[in-house]
mmCIF file with all atom_site columns, C-alpha atoms in Angstrom:
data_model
loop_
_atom_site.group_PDB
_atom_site.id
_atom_site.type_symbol
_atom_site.label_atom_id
_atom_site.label_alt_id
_atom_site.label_comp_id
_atom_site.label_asym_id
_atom_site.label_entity_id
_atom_site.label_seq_id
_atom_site.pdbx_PDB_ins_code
_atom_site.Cartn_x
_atom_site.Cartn_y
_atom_site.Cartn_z
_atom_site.occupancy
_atom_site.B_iso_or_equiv
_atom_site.pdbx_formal_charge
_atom_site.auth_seq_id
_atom_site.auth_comp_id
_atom_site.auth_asym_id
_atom_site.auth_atom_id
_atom_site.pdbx_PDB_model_num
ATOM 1   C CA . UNK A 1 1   ? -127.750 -152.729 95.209  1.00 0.00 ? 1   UNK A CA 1
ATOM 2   C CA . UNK A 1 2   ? -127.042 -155.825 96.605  1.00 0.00 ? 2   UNK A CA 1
ATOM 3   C CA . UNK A 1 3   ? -124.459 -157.002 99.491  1.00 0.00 ? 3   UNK A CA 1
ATOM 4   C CA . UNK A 1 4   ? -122.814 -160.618 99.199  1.00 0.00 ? 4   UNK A CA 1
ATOM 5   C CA . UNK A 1 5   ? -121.273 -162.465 101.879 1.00 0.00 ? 5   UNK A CA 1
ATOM 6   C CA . UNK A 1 6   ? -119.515 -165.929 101.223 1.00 0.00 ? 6   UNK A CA 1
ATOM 7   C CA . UNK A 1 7   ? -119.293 -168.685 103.953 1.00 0.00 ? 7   UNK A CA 1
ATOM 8   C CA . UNK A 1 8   ? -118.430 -172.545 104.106 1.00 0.00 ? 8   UNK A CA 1
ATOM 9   C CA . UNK A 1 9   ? -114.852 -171.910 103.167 1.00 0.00 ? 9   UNK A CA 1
ATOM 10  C CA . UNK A 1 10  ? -112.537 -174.133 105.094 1.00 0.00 ? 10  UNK A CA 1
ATOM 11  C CA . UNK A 1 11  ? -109.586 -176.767 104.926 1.00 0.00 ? 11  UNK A CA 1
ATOM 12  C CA . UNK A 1 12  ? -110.639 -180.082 103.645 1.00 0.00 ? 12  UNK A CA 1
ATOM 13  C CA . UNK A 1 13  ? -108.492 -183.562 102.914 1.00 0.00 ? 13  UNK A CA 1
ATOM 14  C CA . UNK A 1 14  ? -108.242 -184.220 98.935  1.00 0.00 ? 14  UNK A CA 1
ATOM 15  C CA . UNK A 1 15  ? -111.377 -186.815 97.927  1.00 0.00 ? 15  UNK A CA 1
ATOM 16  C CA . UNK A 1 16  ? -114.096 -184.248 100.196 1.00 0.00 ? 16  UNK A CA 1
ATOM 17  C CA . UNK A 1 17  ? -116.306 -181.975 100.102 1.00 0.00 ? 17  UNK A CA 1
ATOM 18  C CA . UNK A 1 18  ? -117.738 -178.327 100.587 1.00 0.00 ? 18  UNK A CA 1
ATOM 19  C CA . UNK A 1 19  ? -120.640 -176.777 100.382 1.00 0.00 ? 19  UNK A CA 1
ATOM 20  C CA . UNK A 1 20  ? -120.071 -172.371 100.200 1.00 0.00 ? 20  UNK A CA 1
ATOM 21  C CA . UNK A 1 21  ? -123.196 -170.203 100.642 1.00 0.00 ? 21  UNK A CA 1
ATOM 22  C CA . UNK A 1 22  ? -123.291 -166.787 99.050  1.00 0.00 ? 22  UNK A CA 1
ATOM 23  C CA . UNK A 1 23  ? -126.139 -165.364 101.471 1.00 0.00 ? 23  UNK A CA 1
ATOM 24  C CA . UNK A 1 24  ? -127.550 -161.791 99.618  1.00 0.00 ? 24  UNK A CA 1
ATOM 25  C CA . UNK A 1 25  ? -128.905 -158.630 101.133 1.00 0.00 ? 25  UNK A CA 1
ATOM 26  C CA . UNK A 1 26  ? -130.263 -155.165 100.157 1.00 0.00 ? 26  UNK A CA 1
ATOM 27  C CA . UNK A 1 27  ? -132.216 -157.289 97.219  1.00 0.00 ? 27  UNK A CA 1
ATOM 28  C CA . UNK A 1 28  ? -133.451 -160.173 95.900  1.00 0.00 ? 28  UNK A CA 1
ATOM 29  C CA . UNK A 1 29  ? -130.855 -162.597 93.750  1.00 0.00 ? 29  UNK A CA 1
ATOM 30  C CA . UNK A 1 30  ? -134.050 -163.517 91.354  1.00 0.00 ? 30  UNK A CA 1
ATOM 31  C CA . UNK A 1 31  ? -133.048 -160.659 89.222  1.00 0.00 ? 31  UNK A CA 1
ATOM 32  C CA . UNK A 1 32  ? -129.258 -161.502 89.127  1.00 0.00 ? 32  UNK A CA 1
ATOM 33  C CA . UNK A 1 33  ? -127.389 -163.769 87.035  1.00 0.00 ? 33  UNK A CA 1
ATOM 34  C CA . UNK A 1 34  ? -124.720 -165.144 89.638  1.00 0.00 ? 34  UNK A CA 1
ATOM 35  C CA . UNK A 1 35  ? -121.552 -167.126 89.400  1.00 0.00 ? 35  UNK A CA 1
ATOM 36  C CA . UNK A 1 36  ? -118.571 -168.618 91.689  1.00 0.00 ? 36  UNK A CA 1
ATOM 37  C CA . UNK A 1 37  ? -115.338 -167.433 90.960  1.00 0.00 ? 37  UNK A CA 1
ATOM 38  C CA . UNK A 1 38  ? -111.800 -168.409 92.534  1.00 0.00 ? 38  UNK A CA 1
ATOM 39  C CA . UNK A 1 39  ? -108.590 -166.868 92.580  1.00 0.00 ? 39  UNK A CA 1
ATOM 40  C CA . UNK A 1 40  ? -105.218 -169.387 93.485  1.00 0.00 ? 40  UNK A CA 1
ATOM 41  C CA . UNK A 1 41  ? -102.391 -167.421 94.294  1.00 0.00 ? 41  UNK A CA 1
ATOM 42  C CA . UNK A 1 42  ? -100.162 -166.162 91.755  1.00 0.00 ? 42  UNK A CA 1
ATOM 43  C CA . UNK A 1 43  ? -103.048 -166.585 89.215  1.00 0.00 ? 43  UNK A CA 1
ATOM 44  C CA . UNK A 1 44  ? -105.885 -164.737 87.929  1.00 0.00 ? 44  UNK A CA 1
ATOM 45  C CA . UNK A 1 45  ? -109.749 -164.707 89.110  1.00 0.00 ? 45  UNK A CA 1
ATOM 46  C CA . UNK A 1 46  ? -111.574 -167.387 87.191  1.00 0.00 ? 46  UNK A CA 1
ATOM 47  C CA . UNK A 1 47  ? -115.455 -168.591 86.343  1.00 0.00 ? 47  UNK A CA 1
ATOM 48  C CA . UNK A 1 48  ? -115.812 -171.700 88.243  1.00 0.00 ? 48  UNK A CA 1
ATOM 49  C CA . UNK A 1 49  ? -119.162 -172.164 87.599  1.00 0.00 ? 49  UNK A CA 1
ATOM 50  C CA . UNK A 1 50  ? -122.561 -169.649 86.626  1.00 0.00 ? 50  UNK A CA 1
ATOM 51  C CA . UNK A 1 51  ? -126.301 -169.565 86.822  1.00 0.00 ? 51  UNK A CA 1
ATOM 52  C CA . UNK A 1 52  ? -128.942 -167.722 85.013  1.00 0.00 ? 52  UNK A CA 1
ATOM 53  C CA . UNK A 1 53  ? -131.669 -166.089 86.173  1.00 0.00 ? 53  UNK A CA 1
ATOM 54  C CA . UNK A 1 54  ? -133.651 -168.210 83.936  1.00 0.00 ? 54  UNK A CA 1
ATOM 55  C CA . UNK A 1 55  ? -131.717 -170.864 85.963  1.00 0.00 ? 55  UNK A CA 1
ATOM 56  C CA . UNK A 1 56  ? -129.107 -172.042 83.395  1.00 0.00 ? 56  UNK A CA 1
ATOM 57  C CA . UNK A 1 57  ? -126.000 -173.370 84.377  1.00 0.00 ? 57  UNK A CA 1
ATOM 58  C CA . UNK A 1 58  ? -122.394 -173.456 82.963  1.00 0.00 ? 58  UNK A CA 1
ATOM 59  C CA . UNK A 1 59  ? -119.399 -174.875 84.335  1.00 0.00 ? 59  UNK A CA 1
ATOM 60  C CA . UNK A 1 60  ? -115.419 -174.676 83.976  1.00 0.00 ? 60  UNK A CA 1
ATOM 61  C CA . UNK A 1 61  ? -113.813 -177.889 82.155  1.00 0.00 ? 61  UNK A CA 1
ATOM 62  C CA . UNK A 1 62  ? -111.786 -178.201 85.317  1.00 0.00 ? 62  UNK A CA 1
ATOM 63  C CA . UNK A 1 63  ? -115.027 -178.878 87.763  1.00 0.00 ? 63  UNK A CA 1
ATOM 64  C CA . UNK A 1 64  ? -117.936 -180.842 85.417  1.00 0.00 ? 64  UNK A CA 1
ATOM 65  C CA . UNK A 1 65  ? -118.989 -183.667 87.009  1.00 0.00 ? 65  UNK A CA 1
ATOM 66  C CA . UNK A 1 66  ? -117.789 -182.422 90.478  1.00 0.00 ? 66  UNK A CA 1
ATOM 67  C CA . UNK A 1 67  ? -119.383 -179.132 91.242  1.00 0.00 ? 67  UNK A CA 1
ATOM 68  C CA . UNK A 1 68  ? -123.028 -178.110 91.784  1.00 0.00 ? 68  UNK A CA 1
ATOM 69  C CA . UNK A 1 69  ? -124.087 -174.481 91.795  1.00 0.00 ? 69  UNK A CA 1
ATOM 70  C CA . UNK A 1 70  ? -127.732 -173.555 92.754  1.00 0.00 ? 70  UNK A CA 1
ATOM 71  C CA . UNK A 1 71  ? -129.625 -170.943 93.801  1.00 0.00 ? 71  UNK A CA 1
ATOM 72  C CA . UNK A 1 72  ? -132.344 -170.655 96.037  1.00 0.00 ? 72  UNK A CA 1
ATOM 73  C CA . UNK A 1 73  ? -134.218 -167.373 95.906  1.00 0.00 ? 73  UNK A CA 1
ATOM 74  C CA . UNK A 1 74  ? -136.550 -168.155 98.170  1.00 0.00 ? 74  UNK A CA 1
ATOM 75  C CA . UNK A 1 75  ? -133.781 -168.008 100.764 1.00 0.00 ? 75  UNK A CA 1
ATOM 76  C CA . UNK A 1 76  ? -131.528 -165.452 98.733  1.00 0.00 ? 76  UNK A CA 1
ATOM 77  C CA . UNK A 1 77  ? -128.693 -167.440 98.484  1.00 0.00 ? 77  UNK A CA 1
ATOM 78  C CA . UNK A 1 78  ? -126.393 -169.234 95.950  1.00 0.00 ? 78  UNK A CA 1
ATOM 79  C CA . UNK A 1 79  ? -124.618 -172.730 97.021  1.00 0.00 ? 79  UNK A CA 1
ATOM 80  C CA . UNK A 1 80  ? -121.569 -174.319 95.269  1.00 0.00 ? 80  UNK A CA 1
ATOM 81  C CA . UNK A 1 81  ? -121.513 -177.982 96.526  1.00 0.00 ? 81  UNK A CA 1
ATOM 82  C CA . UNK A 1 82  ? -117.661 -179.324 95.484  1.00 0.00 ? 82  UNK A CA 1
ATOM 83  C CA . UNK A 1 83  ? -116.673 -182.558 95.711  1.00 0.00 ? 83  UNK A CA 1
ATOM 84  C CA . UNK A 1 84  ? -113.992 -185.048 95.035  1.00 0.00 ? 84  UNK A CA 1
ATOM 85  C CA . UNK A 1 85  ? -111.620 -181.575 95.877  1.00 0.00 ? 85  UNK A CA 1
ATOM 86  C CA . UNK A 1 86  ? -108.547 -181.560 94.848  1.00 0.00 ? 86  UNK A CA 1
ATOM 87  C CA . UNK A 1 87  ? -105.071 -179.800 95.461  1.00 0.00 ? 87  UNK A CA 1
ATOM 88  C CA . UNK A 1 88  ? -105.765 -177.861 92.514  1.00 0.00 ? 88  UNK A CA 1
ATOM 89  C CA . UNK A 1 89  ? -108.748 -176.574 93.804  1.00 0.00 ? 89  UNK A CA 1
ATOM 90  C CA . UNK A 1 90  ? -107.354 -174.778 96.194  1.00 0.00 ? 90  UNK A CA 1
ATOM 91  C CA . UNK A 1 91  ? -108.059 -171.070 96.037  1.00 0.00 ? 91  UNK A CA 1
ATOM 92  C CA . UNK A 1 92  ? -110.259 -168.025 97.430  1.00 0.00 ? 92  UNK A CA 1
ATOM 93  C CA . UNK A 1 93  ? -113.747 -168.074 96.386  1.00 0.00 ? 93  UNK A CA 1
ATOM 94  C CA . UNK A 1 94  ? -116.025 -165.057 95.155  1.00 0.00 ? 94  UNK A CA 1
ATOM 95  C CA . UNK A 1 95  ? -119.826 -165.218 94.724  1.00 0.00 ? 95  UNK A CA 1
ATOM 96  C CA . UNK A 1 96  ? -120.557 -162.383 91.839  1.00 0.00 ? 96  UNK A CA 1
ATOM 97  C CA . UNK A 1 97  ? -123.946 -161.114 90.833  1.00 0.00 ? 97  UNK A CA 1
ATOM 98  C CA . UNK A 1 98  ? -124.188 -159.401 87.561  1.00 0.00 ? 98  UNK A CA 1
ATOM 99  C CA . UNK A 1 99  ? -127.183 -156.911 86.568  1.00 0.00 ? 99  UNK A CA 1
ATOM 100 C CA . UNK A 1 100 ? -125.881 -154.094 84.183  1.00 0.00 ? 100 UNK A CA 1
ATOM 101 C CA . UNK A 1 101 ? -122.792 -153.895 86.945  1.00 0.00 ? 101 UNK A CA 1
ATOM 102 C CA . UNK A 1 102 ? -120.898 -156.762 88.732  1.00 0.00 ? 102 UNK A CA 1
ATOM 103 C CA . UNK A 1 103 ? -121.207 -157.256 92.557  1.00 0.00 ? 103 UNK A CA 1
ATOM 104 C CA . UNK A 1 104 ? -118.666 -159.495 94.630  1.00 0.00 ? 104 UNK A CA 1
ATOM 105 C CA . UNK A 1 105 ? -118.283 -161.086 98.124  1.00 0.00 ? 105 UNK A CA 1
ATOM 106 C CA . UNK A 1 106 ? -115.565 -160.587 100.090 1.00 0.00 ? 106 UNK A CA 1
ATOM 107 C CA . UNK A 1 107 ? -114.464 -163.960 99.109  1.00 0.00 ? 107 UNK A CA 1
ATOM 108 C CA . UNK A 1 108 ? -113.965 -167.291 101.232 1.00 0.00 ? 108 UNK A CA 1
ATOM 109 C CA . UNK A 1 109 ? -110.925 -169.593 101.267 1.00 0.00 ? 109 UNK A CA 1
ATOM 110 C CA . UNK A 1 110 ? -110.853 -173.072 100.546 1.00 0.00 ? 110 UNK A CA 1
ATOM 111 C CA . UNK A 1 111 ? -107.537 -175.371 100.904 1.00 0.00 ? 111 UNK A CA 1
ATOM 112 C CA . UNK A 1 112 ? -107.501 -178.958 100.061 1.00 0.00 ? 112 UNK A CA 1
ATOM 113 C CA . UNK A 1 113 ? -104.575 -180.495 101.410 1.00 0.00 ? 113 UNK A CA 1
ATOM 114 C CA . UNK A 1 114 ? -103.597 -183.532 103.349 1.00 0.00 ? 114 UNK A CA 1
#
């Protein structure tokens, strides 16, 4: 099965940017359909953005046009580049890879705030 671990997480001013990894061991990510999730406090977990194995992608409403998620299985790893971030945005992040059963990271936090 395989192991995720999230990264690039940090505290950014409103207007930036972020690029998270989602770095995958224990096998390869070709064979996984993977998505970024977030969870804001108080609120539930939800899809930020997803990519097929096939490489299709599908976004939240809240995010088009701002975030980028990618996948590069040569390396074994899924990227969400986010910019413009906003307030809003603020939240703990979860890579999930889904083949018959869901995987998740241990999640990485990301506050936008001035």
């Amino acid at each position: 099965q395989v192991q995720l671990v999230e990264s690039g997480g940090g505290l950014v001013q409103p207007g930036g940017s972020l690029r998270l990894s989602c770095a995958a061991s224990g096998s390869i990510i070709s064979i996984y359909d993977m998505g970024w999730y977030r969870q804001a406090p108080g609120k539930q977990r939800e899809l930020v953005a997803g990519i097929s194995r096939g490489g299709s992608t599908n976004y939240a409403d809240s995010v088009k046009g701002r975030f980028t998620i990618s996948r590069d299985n040569g390396r074994n790893t899924v990227y969400l580049q986010m910019n413009s971030l906003k307030s809003e945005d603020t939240a703990v992040y979860y890579c999930k890879g889904t083949r018959g059963t869901d995987y998740w990271g241990q999640g990485t936090q990301v506050t936008v705030s001035s």
